[in-house]
XYZ file of C-alpha atoms in Angstrom:
700
model
C 0.000 0.000 0.000
C 2.399 2.615 -1.213
C -0.043 4.761 -3.179
C -1.609 7.875 -1.690
C -4.983 7.240 -3.314
C -5.066 3.765 -1.805
C -4.417 5.181 1.663
C -7.175 7.771 1.308
C -9.507 5.183 -0.193
C -8.855 2.865 2.749
C -9.723 5.657 5.180
C -12.951 6.434 3.307
C -13.988 2.772 3.156
C -13.139 2.239 6.826
C -15.258 5.223 7.847
C -18.172 3.962 5.749
C -18.011 0.605 7.556
C -18.300 2.494 10.833
C -21.335 4.385 9.570
C -19.604 7.707 8.837
C -19.473 9.153 5.330
C -16.378 11.266 4.675
C -14.974 12.817 1.524
C -11.549 12.170 0.061
C -10.453 15.703 0.907
C -11.422 15.224 4.565
C -9.604 11.883 4.689
C -6.473 13.458 3.180
C -6.630 16.375 5.621
C -6.972 14.122 8.663
C -4.130 11.871 7.473
C -1.940 14.913 7.026
C -2.789 16.193 10.519
C -1.901 12.861 12.077
C 1.400 12.663 10.187
C 2.512 16.163 11.166
C 1.483 15.831 14.812
C 3.512 12.644 15.337
C 7.014 13.105 13.896
C 8.313 10.199 15.974
C 6.019 7.597 14.449
C 6.186 9.119 10.960
C 9.766 10.196 10.318
C 10.236 13.298 8.184
C 11.697 13.018 4.671
C 11.016 9.296 4.504
C 8.409 7.157 2.828
C 5.997 5.285 5.033
C 6.264 1.569 5.405
C 3.410 -0.923 5.433
C 3.110 -0.831 9.233
C 3.170 2.968 9.331
C 0.451 3.117 6.692
C -1.738 0.731 8.700
C -1.259 2.842 11.832
C -2.069 5.980 9.851
C -5.264 4.505 8.404
C -6.477 3.211 11.782
C -5.726 6.504 13.522
C -7.526 8.515 10.847
C -10.578 6.240 10.973
C -10.773 6.434 14.766
C -10.513 10.242 14.708
C -13.071 10.701 11.944
C -15.571 8.288 13.497
C -15.679 10.034 16.868
C -19.217 10.817 17.961
C -20.286 14.184 19.346
C -16.807 15.706 18.946
C -16.907 19.485 18.278
C -13.269 19.576 17.101
C -13.859 16.872 14.468
C -17.120 18.497 13.450
C -15.267 21.786 12.956
C -12.783 20.092 10.639
C -15.612 18.412 8.752
C -17.353 21.762 8.409
C -14.191 23.419 7.102
C -13.510 20.751 4.499
C -17.163 20.342 3.526
C -17.927 24.036 3.146
C -14.699 24.907 1.345
C -14.993 21.975 -1.047
C -18.644 22.821 -1.745
C -17.801 26.485 -2.277
C -14.971 25.583 -4.660
C -17.113 23.060 -6.557
C -19.899 25.630 -6.963
C -17.410 28.150 -8.337
C -16.167 25.532 -10.778
C -19.752 24.740 -11.743
C -20.417 28.431 -12.398
C -17.352 28.679 -14.615
C -18.235 25.426 -16.367
C -21.796 26.595 -17.049
C -20.582 29.905 -18.463
C -17.989 28.188 -20.648
C -20.582 25.668 -21.857
C -22.965 28.461 -22.779
C -20.218 30.319 -24.639
C -19.229 27.128 -26.467
C -22.817 26.523 -27.553
C -23.141 30.096 -28.759
C -19.829 29.921 -30.623
C -20.868 26.642 -32.231
C -24.088 28.197 -33.512
C -22.141 31.176 -34.831
C -19.626 28.847 -36.486
C -22.409 27.004 -38.290
C -23.812 30.302 -39.495
C -20.406 31.392 -40.754
C -19.953 28.111 -42.637
C -23.152 28.627 -44.612
C -22.036 29.952 -47.994
C -24.654 30.145 -50.723
C -23.539 29.462 -54.269
C -25.210 32.572 -55.581
C -27.525 35.346 -54.519
C -30.478 33.255 -55.769
C -29.606 30.107 -53.810
C -32.953 29.998 -52.017
C -32.398 26.754 -50.080
C -29.088 27.809 -48.552
C -30.391 31.259 -47.635
C -33.467 29.738 -45.989
C -31.326 27.323 -43.956
C -29.090 30.242 -42.947
C -32.091 32.240 -41.750
C -33.266 29.284 -39.667
C -29.843 28.981 -38.077
C -29.929 32.666 -37.137
C -33.359 32.109 -35.594
C -32.055 29.140 -33.571
C -29.150 31.266 -32.358
C -31.506 34.021 -31.166
C -33.769 31.483 -29.463
C -30.789 30.050 -27.587
C -29.284 33.261 -26.265
C -32.612 34.840 -25.272
C -33.310 32.142 -22.682
C -30.718 33.408 -20.233
C -27.967 31.408 -18.563
C -28.921 27.902 -17.376
C -29.367 27.148 -13.688
C -26.739 25.235 -11.752
C -26.764 21.495 -12.266
C -27.702 20.335 -8.770
C -30.234 17.756 -7.597
C -33.771 19.150 -7.212
C -33.807 18.392 -3.490
C -30.779 20.675 -2.979
C -32.351 23.675 -4.737
C -33.560 26.177 -2.149
C -35.474 28.149 -4.805
C -38.794 27.017 -6.182
C -38.880 25.337 -9.577
C -41.737 24.030 -11.666
C -41.716 20.612 -13.231
C -43.769 21.620 -16.271
C -42.042 22.024 -19.565
C -41.980 25.597 -20.808
C -44.119 26.354 -23.856
C -41.775 27.724 -26.512
C -44.491 28.631 -29.014
C -45.157 32.259 -27.967
C -41.442 32.930 -27.502
C -40.633 31.551 -30.952
C -43.304 33.660 -32.585
C -42.108 36.783 -30.799
C -38.480 36.138 -31.751
C -39.467 35.479 -35.357
C -41.350 38.782 -35.503
C -38.457 40.690 -33.936
C -35.995 39.041 -36.317
C -38.080 39.914 -39.364
C -38.310 43.490 -38.137
C -34.620 43.968 -37.345
C -33.063 41.652 -39.929
C -35.419 40.813 -42.820
C -34.678 38.039 -45.268
C -33.663 40.487 -47.962
C -30.671 41.414 -45.790
C -29.148 37.949 -46.166
C -27.677 38.832 -49.550
C -25.542 41.567 -48.038
C -24.884 39.525 -44.883
C -23.220 36.642 -46.726
C -20.762 39.051 -48.351
C -19.347 40.229 -45.023
C -16.174 38.899 -43.457
C -16.246 36.420 -40.580
C -15.469 39.039 -37.936
C -18.140 41.359 -39.284
C -20.683 38.536 -39.314
C -19.870 37.582 -35.720
C -20.146 41.173 -34.545
C -23.451 41.634 -36.368
C -24.887 38.406 -34.917
C -23.978 39.395 -31.351
C -25.482 42.830 -31.848
C -28.598 41.266 -33.387
C -28.974 38.976 -30.379
C -28.810 41.878 -27.944
C -31.299 43.948 -29.936
C -33.824 41.084 -30.157
C -33.431 40.345 -26.433
C -33.915 44.033 -25.661
C -37.099 44.074 -27.761
C -38.488 41.110 -25.823
C -37.664 42.735 -22.479
C -39.333 45.955 -23.569
C -42.401 44.016 -24.698
C -42.550 42.277 -21.326
C -42.246 45.601 -19.526
C -45.030 47.022 -21.704
C -47.246 43.972 -21.151
C -47.338 43.099 -24.853
C -45.089 40.036 -24.959
C -41.904 38.760 -23.407
C -43.061 35.151 -23.156
C -40.419 32.804 -21.766
C -38.105 35.544 -20.508
C -37.939 36.658 -16.887
C -36.911 39.908 -15.284
C -33.644 38.656 -13.790
C -33.212 41.802 -11.724
C -36.472 41.278 -9.828
C -35.685 37.620 -9.158
C -32.164 38.512 -8.010
C -33.436 41.225 -5.645
C -35.972 38.835 -4.148
C -33.505 35.983 -3.629
C -30.875 38.334 -2.268
C -33.350 39.660 0.285
C -34.188 36.113 1.411
C -30.522 35.134 1.585
C -29.478 38.207 3.567
C -32.384 37.791 5.966
C -31.362 34.207 6.749
C -27.731 35.223 7.141
C -28.585 38.062 9.512
C -30.795 35.853 11.676
C -28.240 33.065 11.911
C -25.375 35.490 12.515
C -27.246 37.128 15.360
C -28.104 33.744 16.866
C -24.572 32.340 16.579
C -22.946 35.494 17.936
C -25.173 35.367 21.004
C -24.246 31.725 21.494
C -20.538 32.510 21.072
C -20.836 35.338 23.602
C -22.327 32.869 26.089
C -19.320 30.587 25.690
C -16.923 33.534 25.870
C -18.348 34.924 29.128
C -18.399 31.472 30.700
C -14.813 30.644 29.712
C -13.488 34.012 30.864
C -15.263 33.501 34.192
C -13.771 30.004 34.504
C -10.224 31.275 33.853
C -10.709 34.087 36.375
C -12.650 32.497 39.229
C -11.911 28.816 38.645
C -15.334 27.643 39.887
C -15.732 24.205 41.334
C -18.558 23.267 38.993
C -16.319 23.441 35.889
C -13.759 20.694 35.305
C -10.822 20.835 32.896
C -12.601 18.461 30.533
C -15.678 20.669 30.461
C -13.626 23.806 29.867
C -11.767 22.091 27.010
C -15.082 20.936 25.546
C -16.529 24.448 25.789
C -13.483 25.904 24.027
C -13.941 23.398 21.198
C -17.606 24.307 20.924
C -16.673 27.997 20.908
C -14.180 27.384 18.081
C -16.915 25.558 16.168
C -19.318 28.475 16.551
C -16.586 30.973 15.640
C -15.898 29.050 12.440
C -19.614 28.947 11.673
C -19.852 32.717 12.207
C -16.795 33.252 9.976
C -18.459 31.366 7.125
C -21.684 33.303 7.653
C -19.712 36.551 7.502
C -18.020 35.410 4.278
C -21.385 34.615 2.682
C -22.799 37.917 3.930
C -19.896 39.761 2.334
C -20.476 37.965 -0.966
C -24.196 38.744 -0.759
C -23.474 42.421 -0.098
C -21.137 42.589 -3.102
C -23.734 40.866 -5.292
C -26.366 43.279 -4.008
C -24.285 46.266 -5.023
C -23.702 44.887 -8.509
C -27.355 43.959 -8.980
C -28.520 47.356 -7.718
C -26.211 49.187 -10.120
C -27.280 47.143 -13.152
C -30.943 47.261 -12.131
C -30.824 51.048 -11.850
C -29.398 51.327 -15.347
C -31.887 48.789 -16.704
C -34.871 50.656 -15.263
C -33.491 53.960 -16.527
C -33.061 52.611 -20.067
C -36.580 51.151 -20.046
C -38.061 54.455 -18.924
C -36.130 56.355 -21.581
C -37.313 53.897 -24.206
C -40.910 54.265 -23.086
C -40.672 58.032 -23.375
C -39.018 57.712 -26.769
C -41.546 55.271 -28.234
C -44.694 56.503 -26.545
C -47.683 55.982 -28.811
C -45.755 56.365 -32.058
C -46.285 53.852 -34.830
C -42.627 53.948 -35.904
C -39.397 55.241 -34.407
C -36.002 55.696 -36.146
C -33.754 52.691 -35.700
C -30.690 54.717 -34.809
C -32.543 55.941 -31.701
C -34.128 52.752 -30.352
C -31.549 50.106 -31.271
C -28.876 51.456 -28.887
C -31.493 51.408 -26.118
C -32.390 47.788 -26.837
C -28.683 46.910 -26.841
C -28.099 48.566 -23.454
C -31.180 46.892 -21.921
C -30.028 43.447 -23.071
C -26.495 44.019 -21.735
C -27.816 44.989 -18.281
C -30.168 42.016 -18.233
C -27.379 39.617 -19.162
C -25.130 40.903 -16.365
C -27.913 40.558 -13.802
C -28.734 37.080 -15.103
C -25.144 35.975 -14.583
C -25.186 37.516 -11.101
C -28.341 35.537 -10.373
C -26.415 32.309 -10.901
C -23.832 33.534 -8.373
C -26.605 34.198 -5.847
C -27.879 30.662 -6.398
C -24.388 29.325 -5.716
C -24.173 31.274 -2.450
C -27.586 29.942 -1.433
C -26.417 26.383 -2.050
C -23.274 27.066 -0.010
C -25.436 28.280 2.878
C -27.548 25.144 2.554
C -24.372 23.054 2.874
C -23.278 25.090 5.902
C -26.628 24.491 7.616
C -25.868 20.773 7.748
C -23.219 21.561 10.390
C -25.429 23.887 12.409
C -26.373 21.209 14.953
C -23.743 18.567 14.257
C -23.028 18.003 17.967
C -24.878 18.262 21.264
C -24.055 21.574 23.008
C -23.084 21.179 26.674
C -23.528 24.797 27.773
C -27.237 25.684 27.755
C -28.537 28.961 29.082
C -29.581 27.203 32.288
C -26.111 25.874 33.136
C -25.069 26.879 36.692
C -21.611 28.027 35.616
C -23.100 30.342 33.008
C -25.592 31.659 35.556
C -22.736 32.314 37.968
C -20.869 34.169 35.227
C -23.922 36.358 34.639
C -24.250 37.083 38.356
C -20.570 37.997 38.560
C -20.887 40.305 35.551
C -23.928 42.027 37.038
C -22.125 42.523 40.317
C -19.221 44.210 38.538
C -21.592 46.431 36.611
C -23.224 47.563 39.827
C -19.850 48.448 41.408
C -18.677 50.509 38.449
C -19.294 54.206 38.062
C -22.703 54.960 36.614
C -21.280 57.623 34.339
C -20.100 54.999 31.843
C -22.326 53.293 29.332
C -22.998 49.598 29.549
C -20.617 48.823 26.674
C -17.842 50.902 28.215
C -18.348 49.217 31.590
C -17.986 45.762 30.063
C -14.773 46.802 28.292
C -13.280 48.138 31.521
C -14.294 45.002 33.412
C -12.832 42.706 30.742
C -9.503 44.517 30.798
C -9.346 44.443 34.605
C -10.324 40.782 34.746
C -7.777 39.748 32.164
C -5.090 41.720 33.965
C -6.007 39.873 37.150
C -5.811 36.571 35.289
C -2.377 37.445 33.977
C -1.198 38.274 37.489
C -2.189 34.756 38.608
C 0.415 33.216 36.287
C 3.933 32.896 37.665
C 5.666 33.459 34.352
C 3.620 36.618 33.647
C 3.971 38.353 37.013
C 6.476 40.853 35.690
C 4.204 42.034 32.896
C 2.361 44.386 35.275
C 5.364 46.719 35.208
C 6.161 46.215 31.521
C 7.697 49.030 29.608
C 5.538 51.360 27.610
C 4.821 50.464 24.022
C 6.985 51.718 21.235
C 4.967 54.355 19.431
C 5.021 54.583 15.651
C 7.939 56.817 14.729
C 10.493 57.196 12.002
C 13.380 55.782 14.030
C 11.803 52.417 14.999
C 14.076 49.403 14.852
C 13.751 46.794 12.163
C 11.376 43.893 13.023
C 10.414 45.665 16.243
C 6.717 45.824 17.183
C 5.157 49.165 16.350
C 1.834 50.336 17.721
C -0.441 51.985 15.197
C -3.255 54.301 16.139
C -6.170 55.897 14.375
C -4.507 59.303 14.498
C -1.190 58.141 13.020
C -2.496 55.653 10.430
C -4.830 56.915 7.688
C -5.739 53.407 6.477
C -6.332 52.131 10.014
C -9.765 50.612 9.271
C -8.477 48.759 6.184
C -5.530 47.019 7.846
C -5.596 43.222 7.375
C -5.510 41.549 10.798
C -3.744 38.331 11.661
C -5.606 35.432 13.287
C -8.881 36.740 11.823
C -8.928 39.509 14.432
C -8.652 37.203 17.469
C -6.289 37.878 20.340
C -3.098 35.888 19.821
C -2.053 36.150 23.470
C -5.183 34.404 24.757
C -4.840 31.721 22.060
C -1.274 30.989 23.161
C -1.805 31.235 26.955
C -5.402 30.032 27.337
C -5.212 26.756 25.411
C -6.816 28.093 22.256
C -9.403 30.429 23.784
C -10.773 32.646 20.994
C -11.398 36.196 22.167
C -11.944 38.961 19.614
C -9.333 41.697 19.669
C -10.120 45.354 20.282
C -8.773 47.700 17.628
C -9.537 50.573 19.986
C -6.448 49.529 21.999
C -4.345 49.960 18.874
C -2.956 47.680 16.196
C 0.555 46.294 16.620
C 2.563 45.798 13.444
C 5.283 43.170 13.546
C 7.206 41.937 10.484
C 4.604 43.334 8.107
C 1.661 41.693 9.910
C -0.926 43.474 12.068
C -2.171 42.069 15.381
C -4.962 43.104 17.741
C -5.443 42.013 21.351
C -8.231 41.765 23.873
C -6.662 43.865 26.627
C -3.708 46.100 27.438
C -1.723 43.427 29.269
C -1.760 41.207 26.168
C -0.517 44.115 24.063
C 2.393 44.718 26.420
C 3.232 41.031 26.521
C 3.365 40.882 22.741
C 5.539 43.979 22.500
C 7.946 42.559 25.035
C 8.260 39.137 23.372
C 6.413 38.850 20.053
C 8.167 35.656 18.990
C 6.969 33.796 22.063
C 3.362 34.761 21.336
C 3.615 33.768 17.688
C 5.254 30.450 18.552
C 2.633 29.843 21.197
C -0.132 30.321 18.634
C 1.579 27.907 16.254
C 1.995 25.320 18.989
C -1.633 25.634 20.054
C -2.785 25.307 16.440
C -0.667 22.187 15.952
C -2.368 20.636 18.983
C -5.807 21.777 17.771
C -5.893 21.359 13.969
C -9.316 22.966 13.682
C -7.718 26.320 14.560
C -5.347 26.303 11.580
C -7.973 27.080 9.001
C -9.998 29.265 11.348
C -7.013 31.518 12.099
C -5.791 31.441 8.464
C -2.353 30.208 9.502
C 0.265 29.554 6.850
C 2.167 27.330 9.216
C 2.302 24.553 10.179
C 1.811 23.013 6.739
C -1.667 21.765 7.606
C -4.216 23.713 5.588
C -7.609 22.823 4.198
C -7.035 24.922 1.082
C -3.716 23.213 0.333
C -5.230 19.759 0.798
C -8.130 20.629 -1.527
C -5.716 22.005 -4.110
C -3.506 18.918 -3.830
C -6.476 16.588 -4.227
C -7.754 18.516 -7.243
C -4.391 18.884 -8.952
C -2.678 15.531 -8.450
C -3.610 11.894 -8.408
C -1.395 9.075 -7.293
C 2.160 9.172 -6.067
C 4.083 7.600 -3.228
C 3.010 8.179 0.351
C 5.616 10.270 2.119
C 5.712 11.559 5.626
C 4.828 15.041 4.423
C 1.686 13.764 2.656
C 1.605 16.375 -0.083
C 3.238 18.950 2.176
C 4.663 22.095 0.532
C 8.023 21.441 -1.148
C 11.189 22.476 0.635
C 12.937 25.609 -0.573
C 16.522 25.404 -1.814
C 19.058 28.005 -2.887
C 20.152 27.959 -6.515
C 22.569 30.106 -8.493
C 23.435 30.570 -12.151
C 26.608 32.082 -13.543
C 26.350 34.487 -16.466
C 29.085 36.463 -18.232
C 29.566 39.990 -17.024
C 29.950 41.456 -20.518
C 28.333 39.711 -23.426
C 30.352 39.625 -26.665
C 28.343 40.943 -29.552
C 28.537 38.803 -32.673
C 27.596 39.900 -36.158
C 27.235 36.757 -38.228
C 25.614 36.690 -41.641
C 23.987 33.273 -41.786
C 23.287 33.630 -45.501
C 26.931 34.278 -46.480
C 28.399 31.752 -48.915
C 32.036 31.705 -50.004
C 31.815 28.821 -52.495
C 31.351 30.067 -56.049
C 29.646 26.867 -57.201
C 27.192 27.093 -54.328
C 26.343 30.624 -55.388
C 25.766 29.395 -58.945
C 23.461 26.649 -57.691
C 21.526 29.239 -55.679
C 21.221 31.472 -58.770
C 19.949 28.527 -60.832
C 17.331 27.718 -58.201
C 16.136 31.314 -58.173
C 15.976 31.354 -61.979
C 14.076 28.058 -61.943
C 11.547 29.491 -59.497
C 11.041 32.571 -61.635
C 10.635 30.700 -64.923
C 8.942 27.349 -64.416
C 7.184 27.360 -61.041
C 3.486 28.166 -60.875
C 1.947 30.239 -58.115
C -1.178 28.845 -56.454
C -3.616 30.394 -54.014
C -6.088 29.148 -51.397
C -9.374 30.618 -50.317
C -9.798 31.255 -46.573
C -12.493 32.798 -44.389
C -10.823 36.186 -44.474
C -10.263 36.145 -48.257
C -13.783 34.973 -49.048
C -15.208 37.119 -51.858
C -12.169 39.401 -51.575
C -9.445 37.660 -53.506
C -7.681 39.267 -56.486
C -7.415 37.179 -59.662
C -4.630 37.700 -62.188
C -4.451 36.082 -65.637
C -1.420 36.128 -67.936
C -2.184 36.464 -71.676
C -0.200 37.030 -74.856
C -0.413 40.531 -76.347
C -1.729 40.711 -79.993
C 0.958 40.748 -82.686
C 1.421 43.557 -85.245
C 1.754 41.907 -88.702
C 2.169 43.210 -92.269
C 2.230 41.735 -95.840
C 4.550 42.731 -98.731
C 3.393 42.302 -102.372
C 5.175 42.649 -105.755
C 2.666 45.114 -107.299
C 1.882 48.694 -106.322
C -1.227 50.441 -107.640
C -2.775 53.826 -107.091
C -5.355 56.353 -108.403
C -5.005 59.869 -110.004
C -8.175 61.823 -109.343
C -8.825 65.160 -111.119
C -7.894 68.403 -109.354
C -10.435 71.170 -108.981
C -9.671 74.838 -108.275
C -12.156 77.578 -107.560
C -11.495 81.321 -107.976
C -13.583 84.388 -107.130
C -13.931 86.926 -109.945
C -15.058 90.534 -109.837
C -14.389 91.312 -106.175
C -12.512 94.523 -107.058
C -15.276 96.273 -108.980
C -15.894 96.629 -112.674
C -13.566 94.449 -114.703
C -11.160 96.148 -116.958
C -10.527 94.835 -120.409
C -7.365 92.866 -120.612
C -5.628 90.978 -123.274
C -3.999 87.638 -122.854
C -0.709 87.303 -124.525
C 0.532 83.792 -124.840
C 4.030 83.069 -123.913
C 6.352 80.456 -122.797
C 4.637 80.308 -119.453
C 1.350 78.758 -118.917
C -0.542 77.275 -116.190
C -3.562 77.892 -114.113
C -3.057 81.615 -113.696
C -2.867 82.283 -117.436
C -5.906 80.138 -118.103
C -7.827 81.949 -115.415
C -6.909 85.309 -116.924
C -8.009 84.198 -120.369
C -11.284 82.891 -119.044
C -11.905 86.099 -117.224
C -11.227 88.062 -120.385
C -13.677 85.942 -122.310
C -16.354 86.134 -119.608
C -19.418 88.167 -120.405
C -19.113 91.767 -119.472
C -22.742 92.717 -119.354
C -22.802 91.545 -115.742
C -21.047 93.750 -113.204
C -21.405 91.315 -110.291
C -18.694 89.000 -108.897
C -18.662 85.343 -109.904
C -16.968 82.044 -109.086
C -14.753 80.384 -111.630
C -14.125 76.610 -111.332
C -11.297 74.920 -113.201
C -10.789 71.152 -113.435
C -7.494 69.483 -114.447
C -6.951 65.838 -115.218
C -3.541 64.372 -114.514
C -2.003 61.763 -116.724
């Protein structure tokens, strides 16, 4: 039996045989506690043998099967609540991721639809149906947590929801926002543009349905998540306030009784009873701490829901004023409103799932509310004596103080008296004054911080969850809340508060002793480790849960998945790095250069270039085609022919007035001018008007 899972499985099976159901995380935590609290039986830095494993399994089973044990019940509560809280957070993340995956898958199918042409009716119709299915999916809101019906604190109906009215409303909204004619332009968009348009379309359609529901004209199948969240938050916070008030009163009863027992040492209280009461007090303190954590989560959720609800209501009112009784409104005015309404509703819907998770965590915590039989009822004689003693002190105190101030003074005086009873603390009554916060304080020395000297006094993180470390170390794990009014002591970067002045002085005088005392007490009482948020010893519920979730199998060692040991390591590096300028493409061989040139020439001449169509290049690629340019050709023949048309000349005659008689004398010259003169001489003279003379010559 050398495997860790086998050891934990043996512990779980052994507890089931005894009638106790435990989880693997609880079994691992208890085994780790037993190993660390007994270093003699389980040697450090050594693997466990068969006998050691048997002893470990038997010890863990006996501890986990104890009946009516407040300490064991506290450990069970810590492991059970933390594991449930972590599993619910994982379930929330898983549900959100699953919803996103489903939405992305629907979008991917829409993006893959590529019609062959603008008239591909079948493909376009299928694409429109896919868009409708996408809108129907996202308008339902986020799914509820996958838990058994008996564990759901909220009411659910077993009837199946009628999707008919919702489908008709979504179809009408889709046809109004994105008609079928818009598919032709939609398919030509890129993938990113399509995704963005689909998400925007989903928000607009969801906003339309929410507005219809607010107006009382539709909204079938969709709920106002903000109203449901407000109602469930109110129920959750009411339960938390009632239980917190009840548990704080019960813890105060234990606190007053234990303080009285340490002061007066009554005969009716034995050591066993006092130890039992301290365990019960630790159990109630842990319960109150979990209630406070859930209350803090509920308050944060309430703030987020209130902010988103305020914006949602404001957008709805603005939209009502904008629409009014109009038959039509411009899209650029109403679509942004629908988008904003859907975004607010989605955020509140996601917050509603968180509120459901916190409600389930509270339901798990309630299983440990009465996990043991309390031994200090209100009628117990020791508690009655403590009340009588407190009333007597109140009557002896000055009446000028309020009741709260009187109790503080009495507590400080009583604790100082208790300190004086201890032999090793007798000198603390004359302890030196505290070191005030100043600029010359020594390193690692305790420094007292006050409200006047520390601006962020109320936001300081407190060690030990605000409990007094001195009483934990010197009163066997007694949990008393510290009083910040006495001041906060800072030591090695951590802040501590204490229940009275004597404890503050003791810590300032010897802080290491107090810190070591707390660690020792926590090692003897493992339930205090998680309650006080200690990082040491190695026992921690969170670490065990992380180890169980992150690793399976492995050898069983004495540390049992303890944190790894730290070692010192060093690496030598050169002081000055030598810069190198190396040209990896340089080649000195001439034949290698020739081969490279031939390869380049081969690529340029004979290799073809191919292309591939992707989502981003869809309908956007550039096509190039190489063609031969047309040739310019001519033909030569052995024969040349031509034509000789007649030449015509026109002249204007008589533009200078009455013609004068002239005589043509023939000579060696001739030509067109002489012929024109002769014709003009022979022209009739009885007309004194200008004329046009046309001469035609034929060339031979």
